[in-house]
Structure formats: structure tokens, C-alpha cells
Tab-separated table of C-alpha atoms in Angstrom:
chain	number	residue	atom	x	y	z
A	170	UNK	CA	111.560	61.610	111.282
A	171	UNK	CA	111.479	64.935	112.796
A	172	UNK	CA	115.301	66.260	113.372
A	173	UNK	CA	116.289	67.061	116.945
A	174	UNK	CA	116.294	70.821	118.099
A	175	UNK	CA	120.190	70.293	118.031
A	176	UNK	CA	120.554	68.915	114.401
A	177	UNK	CA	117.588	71.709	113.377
A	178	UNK	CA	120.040	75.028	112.640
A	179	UNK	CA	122.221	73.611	110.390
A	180	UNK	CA	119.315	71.527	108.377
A	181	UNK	CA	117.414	74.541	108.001
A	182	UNK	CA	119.769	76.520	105.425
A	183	UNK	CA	119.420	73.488	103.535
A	184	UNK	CA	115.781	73.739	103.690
A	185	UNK	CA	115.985	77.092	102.807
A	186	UNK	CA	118.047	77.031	100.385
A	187	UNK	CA	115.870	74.247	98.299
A	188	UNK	CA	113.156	77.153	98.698
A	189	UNK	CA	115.143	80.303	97.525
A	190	UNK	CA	113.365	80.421	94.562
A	191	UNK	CA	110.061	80.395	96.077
A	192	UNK	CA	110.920	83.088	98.860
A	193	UNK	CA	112.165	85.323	96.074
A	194	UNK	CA	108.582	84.412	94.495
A	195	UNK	CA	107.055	86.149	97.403
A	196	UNK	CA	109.840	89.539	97.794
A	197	UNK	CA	108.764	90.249	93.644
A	198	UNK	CA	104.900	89.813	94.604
A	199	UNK	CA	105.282	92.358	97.513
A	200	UNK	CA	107.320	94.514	95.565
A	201	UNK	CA	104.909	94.767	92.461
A	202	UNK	CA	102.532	96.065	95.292
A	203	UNK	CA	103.357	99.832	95.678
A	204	UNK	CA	102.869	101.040	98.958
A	205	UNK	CA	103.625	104.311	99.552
A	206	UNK	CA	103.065	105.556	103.527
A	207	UNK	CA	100.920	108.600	101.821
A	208	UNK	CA	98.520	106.355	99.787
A	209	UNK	CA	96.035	104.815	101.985
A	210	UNK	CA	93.745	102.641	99.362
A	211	UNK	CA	97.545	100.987	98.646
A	212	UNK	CA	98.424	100.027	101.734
A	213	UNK	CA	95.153	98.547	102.856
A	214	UNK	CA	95.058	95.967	99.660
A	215	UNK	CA	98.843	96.166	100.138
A	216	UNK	CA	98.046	94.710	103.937
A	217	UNK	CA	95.507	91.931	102.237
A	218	UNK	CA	97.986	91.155	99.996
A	219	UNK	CA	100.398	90.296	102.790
A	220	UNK	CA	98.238	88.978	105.144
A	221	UNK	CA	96.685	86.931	101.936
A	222	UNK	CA	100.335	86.101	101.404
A	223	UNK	CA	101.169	84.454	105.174
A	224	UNK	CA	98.184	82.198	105.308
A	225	UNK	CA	98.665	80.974	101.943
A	226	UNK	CA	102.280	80.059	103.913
A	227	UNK	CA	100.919	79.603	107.267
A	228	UNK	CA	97.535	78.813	107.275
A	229	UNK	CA	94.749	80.785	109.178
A	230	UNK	CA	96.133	82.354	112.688
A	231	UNK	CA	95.351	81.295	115.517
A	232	UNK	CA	94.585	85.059	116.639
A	233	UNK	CA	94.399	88.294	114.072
A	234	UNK	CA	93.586	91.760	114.772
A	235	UNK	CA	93.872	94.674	112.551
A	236	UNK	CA	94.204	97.713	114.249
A	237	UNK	CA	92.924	101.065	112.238
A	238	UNK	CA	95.381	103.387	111.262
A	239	UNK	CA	93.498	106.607	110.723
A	240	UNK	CA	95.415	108.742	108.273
A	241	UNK	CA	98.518	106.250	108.284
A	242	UNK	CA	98.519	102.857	107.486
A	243	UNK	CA	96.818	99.730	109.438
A	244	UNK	CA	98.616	97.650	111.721
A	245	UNK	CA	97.880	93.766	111.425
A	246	UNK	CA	98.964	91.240	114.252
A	247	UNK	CA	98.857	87.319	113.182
A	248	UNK	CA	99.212	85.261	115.963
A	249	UNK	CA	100.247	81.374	115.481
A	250	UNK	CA	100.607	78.832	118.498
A	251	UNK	CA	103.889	77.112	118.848
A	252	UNK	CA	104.396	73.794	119.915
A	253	UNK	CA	106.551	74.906	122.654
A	254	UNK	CA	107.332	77.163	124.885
A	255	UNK	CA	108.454	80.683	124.786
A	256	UNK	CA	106.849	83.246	122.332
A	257	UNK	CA	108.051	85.677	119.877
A	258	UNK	CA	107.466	88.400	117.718
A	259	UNK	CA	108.695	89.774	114.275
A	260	UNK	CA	107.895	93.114	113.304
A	261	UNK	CA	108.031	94.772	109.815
A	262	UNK	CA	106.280	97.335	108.277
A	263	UNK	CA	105.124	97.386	104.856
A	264	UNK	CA	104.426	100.950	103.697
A	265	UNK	CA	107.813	102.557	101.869
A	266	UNK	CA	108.902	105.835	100.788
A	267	UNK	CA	108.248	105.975	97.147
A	268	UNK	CA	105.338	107.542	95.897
A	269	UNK	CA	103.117	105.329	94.016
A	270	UNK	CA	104.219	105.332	90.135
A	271	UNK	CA	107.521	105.136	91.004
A	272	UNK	CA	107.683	101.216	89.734
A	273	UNK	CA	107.057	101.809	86.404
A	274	UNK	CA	110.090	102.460	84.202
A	275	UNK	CA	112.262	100.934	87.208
A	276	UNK	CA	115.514	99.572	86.006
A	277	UNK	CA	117.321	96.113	87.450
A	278	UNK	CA	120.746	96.714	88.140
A	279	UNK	CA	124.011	94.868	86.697
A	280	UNK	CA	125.659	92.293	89.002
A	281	UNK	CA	127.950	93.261	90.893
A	282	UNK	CA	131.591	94.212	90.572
A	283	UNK	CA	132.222	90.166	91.498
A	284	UNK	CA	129.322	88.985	89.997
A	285	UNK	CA	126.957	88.461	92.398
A	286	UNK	CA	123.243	89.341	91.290
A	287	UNK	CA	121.008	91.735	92.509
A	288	UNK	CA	117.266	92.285	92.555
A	289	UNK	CA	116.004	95.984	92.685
A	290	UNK	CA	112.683	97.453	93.114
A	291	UNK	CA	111.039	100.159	95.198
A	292	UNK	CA	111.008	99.169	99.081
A	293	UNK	CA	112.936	95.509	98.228
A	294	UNK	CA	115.260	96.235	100.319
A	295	UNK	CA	113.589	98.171	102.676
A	296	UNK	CA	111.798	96.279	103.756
A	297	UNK	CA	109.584	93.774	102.132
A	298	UNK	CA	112.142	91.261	101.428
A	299	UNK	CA	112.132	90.755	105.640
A	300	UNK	CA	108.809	90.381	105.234
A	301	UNK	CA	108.614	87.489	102.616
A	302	UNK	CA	111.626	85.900	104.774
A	303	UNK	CA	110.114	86.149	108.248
A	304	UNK	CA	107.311	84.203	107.260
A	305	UNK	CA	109.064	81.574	105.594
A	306	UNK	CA	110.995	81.561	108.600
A	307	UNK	CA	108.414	80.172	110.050
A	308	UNK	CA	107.051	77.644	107.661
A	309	UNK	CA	110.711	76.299	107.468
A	310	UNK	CA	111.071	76.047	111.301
A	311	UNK	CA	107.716	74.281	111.248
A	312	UNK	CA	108.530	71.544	108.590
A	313	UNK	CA	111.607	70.423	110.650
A	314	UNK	CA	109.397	69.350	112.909
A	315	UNK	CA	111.640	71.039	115.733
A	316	UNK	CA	109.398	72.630	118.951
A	317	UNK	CA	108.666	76.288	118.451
A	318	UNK	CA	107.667	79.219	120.261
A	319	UNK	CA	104.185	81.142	119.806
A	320	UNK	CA	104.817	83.705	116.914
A	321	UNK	CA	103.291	87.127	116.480
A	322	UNK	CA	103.363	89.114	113.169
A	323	UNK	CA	103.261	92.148	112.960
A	324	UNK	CA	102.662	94.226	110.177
A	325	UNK	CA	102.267	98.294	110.775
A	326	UNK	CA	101.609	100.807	107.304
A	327	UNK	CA	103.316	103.889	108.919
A	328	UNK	CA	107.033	103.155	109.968
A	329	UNK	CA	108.441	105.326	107.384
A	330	UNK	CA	106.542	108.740	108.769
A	331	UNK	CA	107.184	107.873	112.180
A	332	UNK	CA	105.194	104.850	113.160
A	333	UNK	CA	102.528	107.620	114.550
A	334	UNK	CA	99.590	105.389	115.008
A	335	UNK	CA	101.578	101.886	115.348
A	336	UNK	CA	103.580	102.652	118.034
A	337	UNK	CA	101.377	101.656	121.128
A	338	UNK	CA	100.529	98.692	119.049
A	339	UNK	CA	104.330	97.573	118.484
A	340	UNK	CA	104.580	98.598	122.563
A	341	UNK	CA	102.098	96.324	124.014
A	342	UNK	CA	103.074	93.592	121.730
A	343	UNK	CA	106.486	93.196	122.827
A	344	UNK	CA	105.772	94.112	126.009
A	345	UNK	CA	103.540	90.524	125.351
A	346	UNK	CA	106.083	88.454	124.399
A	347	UNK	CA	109.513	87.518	125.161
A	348	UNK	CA	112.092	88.722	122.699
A	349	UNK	CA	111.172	90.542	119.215
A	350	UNK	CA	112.905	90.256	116.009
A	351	UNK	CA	112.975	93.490	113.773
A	352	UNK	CA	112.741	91.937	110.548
A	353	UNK	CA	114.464	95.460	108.701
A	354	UNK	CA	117.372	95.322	106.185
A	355	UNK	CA	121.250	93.981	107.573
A	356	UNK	CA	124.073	95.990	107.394
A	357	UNK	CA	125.969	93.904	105.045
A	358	UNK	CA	124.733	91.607	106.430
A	359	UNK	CA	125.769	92.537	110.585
A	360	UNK	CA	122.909	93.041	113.111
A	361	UNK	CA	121.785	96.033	114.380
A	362	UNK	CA	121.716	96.473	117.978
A	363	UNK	CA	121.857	100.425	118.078
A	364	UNK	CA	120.403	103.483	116.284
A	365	UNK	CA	120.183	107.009	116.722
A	366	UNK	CA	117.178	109.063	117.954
A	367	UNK	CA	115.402	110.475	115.725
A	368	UNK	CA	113.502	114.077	115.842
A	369	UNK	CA	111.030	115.434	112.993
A	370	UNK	CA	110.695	119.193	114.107
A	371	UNK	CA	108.568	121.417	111.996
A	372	UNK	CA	109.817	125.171	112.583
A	373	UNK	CA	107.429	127.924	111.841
A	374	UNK	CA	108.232	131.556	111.184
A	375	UNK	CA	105.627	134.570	111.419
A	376	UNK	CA	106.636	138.119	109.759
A	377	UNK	CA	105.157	140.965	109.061
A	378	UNK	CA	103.767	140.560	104.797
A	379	UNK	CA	104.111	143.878	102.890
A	380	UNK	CA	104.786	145.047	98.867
A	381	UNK	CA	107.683	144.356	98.162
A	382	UNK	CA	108.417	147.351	95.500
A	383	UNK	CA	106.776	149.863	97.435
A	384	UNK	CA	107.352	149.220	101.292
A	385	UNK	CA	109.672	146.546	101.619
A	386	UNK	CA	110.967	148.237	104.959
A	387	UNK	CA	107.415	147.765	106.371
A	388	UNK	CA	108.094	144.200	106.008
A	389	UNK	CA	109.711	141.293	108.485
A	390	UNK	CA	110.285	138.569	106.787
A	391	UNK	CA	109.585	135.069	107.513
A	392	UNK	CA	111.669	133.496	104.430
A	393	UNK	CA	114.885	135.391	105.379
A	394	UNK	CA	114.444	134.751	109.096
A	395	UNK	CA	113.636	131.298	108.844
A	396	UNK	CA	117.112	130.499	106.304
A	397	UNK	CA	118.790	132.063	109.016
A	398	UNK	CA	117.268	129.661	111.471
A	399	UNK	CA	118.044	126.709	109.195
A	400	UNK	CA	121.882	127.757	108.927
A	401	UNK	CA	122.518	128.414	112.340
A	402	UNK	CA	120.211	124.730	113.337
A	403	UNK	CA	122.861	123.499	111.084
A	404	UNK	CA	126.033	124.425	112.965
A	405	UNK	CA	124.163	122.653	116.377
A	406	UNK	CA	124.943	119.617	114.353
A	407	UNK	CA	128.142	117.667	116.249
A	408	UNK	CA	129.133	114.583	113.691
A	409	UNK	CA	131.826	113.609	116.201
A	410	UNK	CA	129.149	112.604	118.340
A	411	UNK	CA	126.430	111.315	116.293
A	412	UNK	CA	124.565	114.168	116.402
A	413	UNK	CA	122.817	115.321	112.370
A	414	UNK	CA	120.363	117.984	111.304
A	415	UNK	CA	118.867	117.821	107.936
A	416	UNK	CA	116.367	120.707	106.866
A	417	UNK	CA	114.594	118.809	104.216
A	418	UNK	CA	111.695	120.785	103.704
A	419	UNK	CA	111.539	124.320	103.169
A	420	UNK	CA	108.211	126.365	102.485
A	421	UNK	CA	106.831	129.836	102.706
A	422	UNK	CA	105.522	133.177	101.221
A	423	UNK	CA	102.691	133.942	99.015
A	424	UNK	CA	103.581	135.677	96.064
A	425	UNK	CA	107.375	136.928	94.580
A	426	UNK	CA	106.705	140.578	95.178
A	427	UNK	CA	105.149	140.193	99.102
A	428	UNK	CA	107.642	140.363	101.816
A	429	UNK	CA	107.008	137.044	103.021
A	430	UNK	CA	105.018	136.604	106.368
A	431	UNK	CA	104.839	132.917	106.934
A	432	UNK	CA	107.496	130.158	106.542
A	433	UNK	CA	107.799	126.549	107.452
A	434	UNK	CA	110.312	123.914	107.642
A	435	UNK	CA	111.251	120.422	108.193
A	436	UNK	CA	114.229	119.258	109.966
A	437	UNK	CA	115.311	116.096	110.347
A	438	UNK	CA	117.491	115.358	113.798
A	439	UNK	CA	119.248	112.219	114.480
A	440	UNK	CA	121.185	111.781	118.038
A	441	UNK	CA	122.860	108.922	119.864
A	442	UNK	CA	122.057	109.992	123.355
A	443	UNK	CA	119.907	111.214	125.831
A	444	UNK	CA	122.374	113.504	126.301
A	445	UNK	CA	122.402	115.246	122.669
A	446	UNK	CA	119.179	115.369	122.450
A	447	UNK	CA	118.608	117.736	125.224
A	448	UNK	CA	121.476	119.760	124.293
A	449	UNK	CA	119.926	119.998	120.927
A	450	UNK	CA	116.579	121.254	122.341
A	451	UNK	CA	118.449	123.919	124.459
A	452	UNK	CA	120.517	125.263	121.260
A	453	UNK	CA	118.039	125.377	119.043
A	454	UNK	CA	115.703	127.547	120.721
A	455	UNK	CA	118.410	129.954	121.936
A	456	UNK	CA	118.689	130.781	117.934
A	457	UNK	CA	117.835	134.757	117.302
A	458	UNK	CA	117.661	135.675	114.223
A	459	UNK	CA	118.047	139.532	113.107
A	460	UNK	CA	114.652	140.992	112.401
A	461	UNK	CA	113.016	140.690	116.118
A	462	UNK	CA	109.826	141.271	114.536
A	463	UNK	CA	109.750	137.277	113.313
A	464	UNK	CA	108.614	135.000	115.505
A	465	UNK	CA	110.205	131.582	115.525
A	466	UNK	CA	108.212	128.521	116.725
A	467	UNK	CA	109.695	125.231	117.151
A	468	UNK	CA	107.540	121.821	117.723
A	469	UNK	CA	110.224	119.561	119.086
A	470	UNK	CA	108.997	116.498	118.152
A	471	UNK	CA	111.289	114.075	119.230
A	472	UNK	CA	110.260	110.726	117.276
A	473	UNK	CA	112.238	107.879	118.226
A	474	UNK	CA	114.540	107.562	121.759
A	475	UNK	CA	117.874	106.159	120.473
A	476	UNK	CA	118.644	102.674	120.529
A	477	UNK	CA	121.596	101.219	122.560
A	478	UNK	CA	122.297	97.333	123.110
A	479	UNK	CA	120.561	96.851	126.515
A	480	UNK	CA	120.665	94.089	129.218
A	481	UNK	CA	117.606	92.245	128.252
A	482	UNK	CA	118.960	92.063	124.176
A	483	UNK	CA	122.928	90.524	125.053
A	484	UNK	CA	121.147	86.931	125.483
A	485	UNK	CA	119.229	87.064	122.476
A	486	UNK	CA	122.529	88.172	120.408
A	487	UNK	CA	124.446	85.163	121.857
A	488	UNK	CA	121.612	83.187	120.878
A	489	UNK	CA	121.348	84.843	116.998
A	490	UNK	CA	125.557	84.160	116.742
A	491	UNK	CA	125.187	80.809	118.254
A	492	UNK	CA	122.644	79.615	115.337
A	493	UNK	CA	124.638	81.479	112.732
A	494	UNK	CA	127.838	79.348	113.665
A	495	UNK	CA	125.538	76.493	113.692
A	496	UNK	CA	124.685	77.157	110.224
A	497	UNK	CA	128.040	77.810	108.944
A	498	UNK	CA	128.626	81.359	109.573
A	499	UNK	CA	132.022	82.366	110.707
A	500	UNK	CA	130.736	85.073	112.156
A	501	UNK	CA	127.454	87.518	113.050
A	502	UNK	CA	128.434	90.899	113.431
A	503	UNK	CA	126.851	93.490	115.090
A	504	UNK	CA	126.679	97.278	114.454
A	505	UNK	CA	125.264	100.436	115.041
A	506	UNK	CA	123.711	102.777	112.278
A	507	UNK	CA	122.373	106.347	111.768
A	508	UNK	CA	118.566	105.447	110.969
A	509	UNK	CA	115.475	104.785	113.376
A	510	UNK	CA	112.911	102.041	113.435
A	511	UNK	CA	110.964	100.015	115.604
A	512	UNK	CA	113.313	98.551	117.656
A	513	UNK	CA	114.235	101.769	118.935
A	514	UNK	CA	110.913	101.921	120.847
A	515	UNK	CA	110.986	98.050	121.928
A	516	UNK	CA	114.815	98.543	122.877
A	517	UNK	CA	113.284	101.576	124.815
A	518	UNK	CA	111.335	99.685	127.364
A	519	UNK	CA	114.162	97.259	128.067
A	520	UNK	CA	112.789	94.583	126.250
A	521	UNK	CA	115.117	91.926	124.395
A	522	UNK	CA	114.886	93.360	120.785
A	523	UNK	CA	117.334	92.368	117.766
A	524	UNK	CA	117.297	94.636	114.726
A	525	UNK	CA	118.299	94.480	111.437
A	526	UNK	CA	117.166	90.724	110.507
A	527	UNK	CA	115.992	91.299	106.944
A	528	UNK	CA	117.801	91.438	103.906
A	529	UNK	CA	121.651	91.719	102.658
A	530	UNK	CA	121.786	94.377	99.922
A	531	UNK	CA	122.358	98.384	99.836
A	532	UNK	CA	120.384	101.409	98.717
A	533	UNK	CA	117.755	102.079	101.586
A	534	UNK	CA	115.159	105.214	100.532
A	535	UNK	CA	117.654	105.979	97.127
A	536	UNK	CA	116.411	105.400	93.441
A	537	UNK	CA	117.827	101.687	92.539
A	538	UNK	CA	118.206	100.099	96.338
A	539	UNK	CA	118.578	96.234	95.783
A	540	UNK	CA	119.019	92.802	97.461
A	541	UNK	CA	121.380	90.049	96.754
A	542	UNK	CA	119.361	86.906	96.704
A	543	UNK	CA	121.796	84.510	97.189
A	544	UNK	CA	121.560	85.400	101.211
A	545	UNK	CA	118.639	84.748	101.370
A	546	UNK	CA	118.603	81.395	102.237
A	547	UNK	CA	120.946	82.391	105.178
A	548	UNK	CA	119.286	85.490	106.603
A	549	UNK	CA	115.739	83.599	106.514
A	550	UNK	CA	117.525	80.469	108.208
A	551	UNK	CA	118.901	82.707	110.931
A	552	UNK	CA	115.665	83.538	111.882
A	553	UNK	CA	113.876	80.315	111.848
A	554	UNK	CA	116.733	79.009	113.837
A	555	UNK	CA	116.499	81.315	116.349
A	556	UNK	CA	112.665	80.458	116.567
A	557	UNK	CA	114.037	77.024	117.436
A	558	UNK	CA	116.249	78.129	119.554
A	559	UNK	CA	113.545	80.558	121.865
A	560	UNK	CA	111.674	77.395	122.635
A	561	UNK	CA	114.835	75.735	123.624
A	562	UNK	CA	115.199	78.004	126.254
A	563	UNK	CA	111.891	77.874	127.335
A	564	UNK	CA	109.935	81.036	128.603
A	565	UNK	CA	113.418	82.721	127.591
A	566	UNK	CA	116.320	83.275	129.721
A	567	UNK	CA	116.375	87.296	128.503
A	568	UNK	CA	113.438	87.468	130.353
């Protein structure tokens, strides 16, 4: 007989647990697909793949609409009709940040200091193994028989260069619904419920280009201008308040003995508040640099508003602890971290949005990032019992 919504929590880490092996099936399949945001013939049969993946869980959806990406990645929505009320949506993307390539010669790491095994591969744990869990959420909340919301995938190819095209998509779909799930990697396991701001400014400097050997005073140059930029963007930075800037990419000149007349670079800018950011944008373009014959351009490009743990998102925490103690858990922390994702737009529109749903493991955009599957079974129950739980409360009392 079908267990009661009550009894459902706690029987579905059992459940999971029984299908470990299988989920971790699924996380290696995804994995051996490289998907690099830069590569679009990967991520659209990287997208068939998963889409190929869910139904072969799921079944057909009941809706599906893939939404072209241009020059990023697609973004695919799977919608599946509940058997309750309520309806909810869990969000992941599937492109990463290694280049494809980068599989082969990848190394598995030794356990753990206590043991414990770990699974490694490019993008594992950020963040296909949410992926492979969120949609066995499903298929585990669905064989307990236990009423569910309406559930809407959704899959978007361009998350890790700023979610560029997906962004409306990811907008209007929770703006649909009422509470999302951000399937992205724990913290140790906590949720994450805020996240800095993030900014990806290019900065572009114009000199004057002359020989170097012969007239090197006729000269204004970009390069020099443009590190002196970068150092003083540097000392804007305010740790004490959350506030980092990262020039990670630095170009310019056109030959080693030509006064350089053109420059770029990237800087990364994370903030915690409305606050910093606009204090940011004011000290950044009072910079002068000493040639005044360099022009210094700055395209604030402010990515991501940060993310803070709003009104609408308190009920759906209490509801994510309250199936976690269901299910054994002593606790479910929650915590806030320096990186962006899609929750910070959701969260923006004060919409009930959790974060940080995926996997337990360490190593997020560094060479050797892994999972520990033994919680996997426990984050993927989490999920489906919070699925449960959504139609329990029927069109959501977040909303």
C-alpha cells in the first residue's frame, strides 16, 4: 500500500538508499559527457543526453520546451503533473568550466583522511551530481505513492559565464511556480540561503602606440596604465565586508618593441550588498592613472544581485529542516558563501528559493573536485521529501 505523506520522509532514504548505486550510475554517465560552457556541439548532445537521461527515469513530460541559447548553451524545461497540489521547480545547469579534453588523463582521488570514498571528475561536483539526484528525487517521491506537486526541470547550458541567455527563462519560471530548489553543490553539506553579487567588468585602456627603441616618449601606454588600474581596483577590495576583486584576465599590445596602445582586462567582483556594489562603481571609476593620455573605459557589468535569505524563502527552510529531522538528520544547516548562481536571481524577485541542494563533496572549478557518494542517498531524499512535503501544504504557504 501506498505510505501516508507522514510516514513518506523517513521511508524515502531507505528508498534511496536501495538505489545509490543506480543514482551514482547516472552522476558517471553525465560526467563522461564533457560540457564545457564554450563548446556548443557538447552541450547540445550534452542536453539530449540529460533530457534522454530523465525520461528514461521519468517518462515523457507532460510539457517540454527548449529554449535556444544563441552563442551559450540551450535551456530545457520538463514539465511533469503532480498528483497534488502545489508546484515546483529545480534548476541546474549542465555546462561546466573545463574545457573539453580535460577528462582524459583525470585521476580518482584516495579516500579520505577517515576513509570515506570519493568520486572525482570534471563538473561532478559542480554540478551534475544535483542533476542525476533531482531527478531521482522525483522518481523516488513518485514510487511512495505519496501526493506530489507539479515539477518543472530546468536545465540551462550557460550558468558558468553568467547565465546570459537563461536568465529570463529561470525568471519567468519561478515566477510560475511556487518555491524553486537550486539543485547546486552543499556546503558540507549546509544549505545555501545567501551569496554574494557578482560583477564581470571588462576594463579597456586606449594609448597612444609608438617604437619603442626610437620614440618611446611619443608613446602612452595602455599596458602600464591599465596594471596601474588593476592595482589600485585591487585596494577597492574590503574583505571585512564581503567585498573581492579578482583581475583574471589580462591582455594587450601588439608587438614587444611597440609602446602598447590597447589593453583589456577582466575583473571579477563579488559583493554582499547593495550597498558595496555602488560604492564599488563610484571607486573604481574615480581611478587616474599617470599618463592622462590613456583612456580608461569601464563596462560595469554587474552579473548577479546578491542573495540574502528573504521573507518568501524562511517557510521553505523550515520545511527542508523539518524533512531532514524526519529522515534522521540532527540537523540542516544553513550558510552563506562567496559564489553566484541562479538563486541569486530567483531570491531577487522575492520568490521562495533554496540553494545549495546538490551534492556533499569539495573542489568546485579546481583540478580534482569530488563527491562523497555515501550522501547521496540523503541529499536526494531531502529533496524528494520536500516534494512531498510542497503538496502537503497545498498551493504553498510561502506563497
Amino acid at each position: 500500500m501506498p505510505e501516508t505523506p507522514a510516514a513518506a520522509p523517513a521511508a524515502l532514504l531507505t528508498h534511496a538508499q536501495s538505489a545509490s548505486s543506480r543514482i551514482v550510475d547516472d552522476i558517471v554517465t553525465l560526467v563522461g559527457h564533457e560540457t564545457s560552457s564554450y563548446d556548443l556541439p557538447a552541450l547540445a548532445s550534452g542536453l539530449d543526453l540529460l533530457r534522454d537521461l530523465t525520461v528514461q527515469r521519468l517518462g515523457r513530460p507532460d510539457r517540454e520546451e527548449r529554449h535556444p541559447g544563441g552563442a551559450c548553451g540551450d535551456t530545457l524545461t520538463l514539465t511533469y503533473e503532480g498528483t497534488g497540489p502545489g508546484h515546483l521547480a529545480l534548476v541546474g545547469h549542465y555546462d561546466t568550466v573545463w574545457p573539453t579534453g580535460t577528462l582524459s588523463g583525470w585521476q580518482q582521488p584516495e579516500p579520505s583522511a577517515d576513509g570515506r570514498e570519493k568520486l572525482s571528475g570534471p563538473g561532478i561536483f559542480d554540478m551534475k551530481s544535483g542533476l542525476a539526484q533531482g531527478i531521482w528525487a522525483l522518481k523516488l517521491a513518485r514510487e511512495s505513492g505519496t501526493p506530489l506537486p507539479t515539477v518543472t526541470f530546468l536545465f540551462n547550458g550557460d550558468e558558468e559565464i553568467g547565465s546570459l541567455s537563461s536568465r529570463p527563462v529561470i525568471e519567468a519560471t519561478a515566477q510560475g511556480v511556487d518555491a524553486t530548489l537550486v539543485l547546486e553543490p552543499s556546503a558540507h553539506g549546509a544549505v545555501k540561503t545567501a551569496r554574494k553579487g557578482t560583477g564581470i567588468f571588462q576594463v579597456t585602456a586606449t594609448g597612444v602606440e609608438s617604437h619603442a627603441g626610437l620614440a618611446p616618449e611619443d608613446g602612452a601606454s595602455a599596458i602600464t596604465a591599465l596594471a596601474e588600474f588593476v592595482v589600485a581596483a585591487a585596494a577597492v577590495a574590503d574583505p571585512a565586508q564581503g567585498t573581492t576583486i579578482n583581475t583574471g584576465l589580462f591582455k594587450g599590445g601588439s608587438g614587444i618593441n611597440v609602446v602598447a596602445g590597447h589593453a583589456t582586462a577582466g575583473v571579477d567582483i563579488r559583493v554582499s550588498s547593495a550597498a558595496e556594489q555602488a560604492r564599488v562603481d563610484a571607486e573604481l571609476d574615480a581611478i587616474k592613472v599617470s599618463d592622462p593620455r590613456v583612456r580608461i573605459d569601464i563596462d560595469h557589468a554587474w552579473n548577479r544581485p546578491p542573495m540574502t535569505l528573504g521573507p518568501a524563502s524562511v517557510p521553505l527552510l523550515t520545511l527542508a529542516r523539518e524533512v531532514a529531522r524526519s529522515q534522521g538528520r540532527p540537523s540542516l544547516p544553513d550558510t552563506a558563501v562567496g559564489g553566484a548562481s541562479d538563486a541569486n536571481f530567483i531570491a531577487a524577485l522575492g520568490l521562495p528559493v533554496l540553494c545549495g541542494m546538490g551534492a556533499v563533496g569539495n573542489g568546485a572549478h579546481a583540478k580534482g573536485e569530488y563527491i562523497y557518494p555515501d550522501t547521496i542517498p540523503e541529499q536526494t531524499a531531502l529533496v524528494a521529501g520536500m516534494l512531498g512535503g510542497v503538496a502537503e501544504g497545498g498551493a504553498w504557504a510561502g506563497r
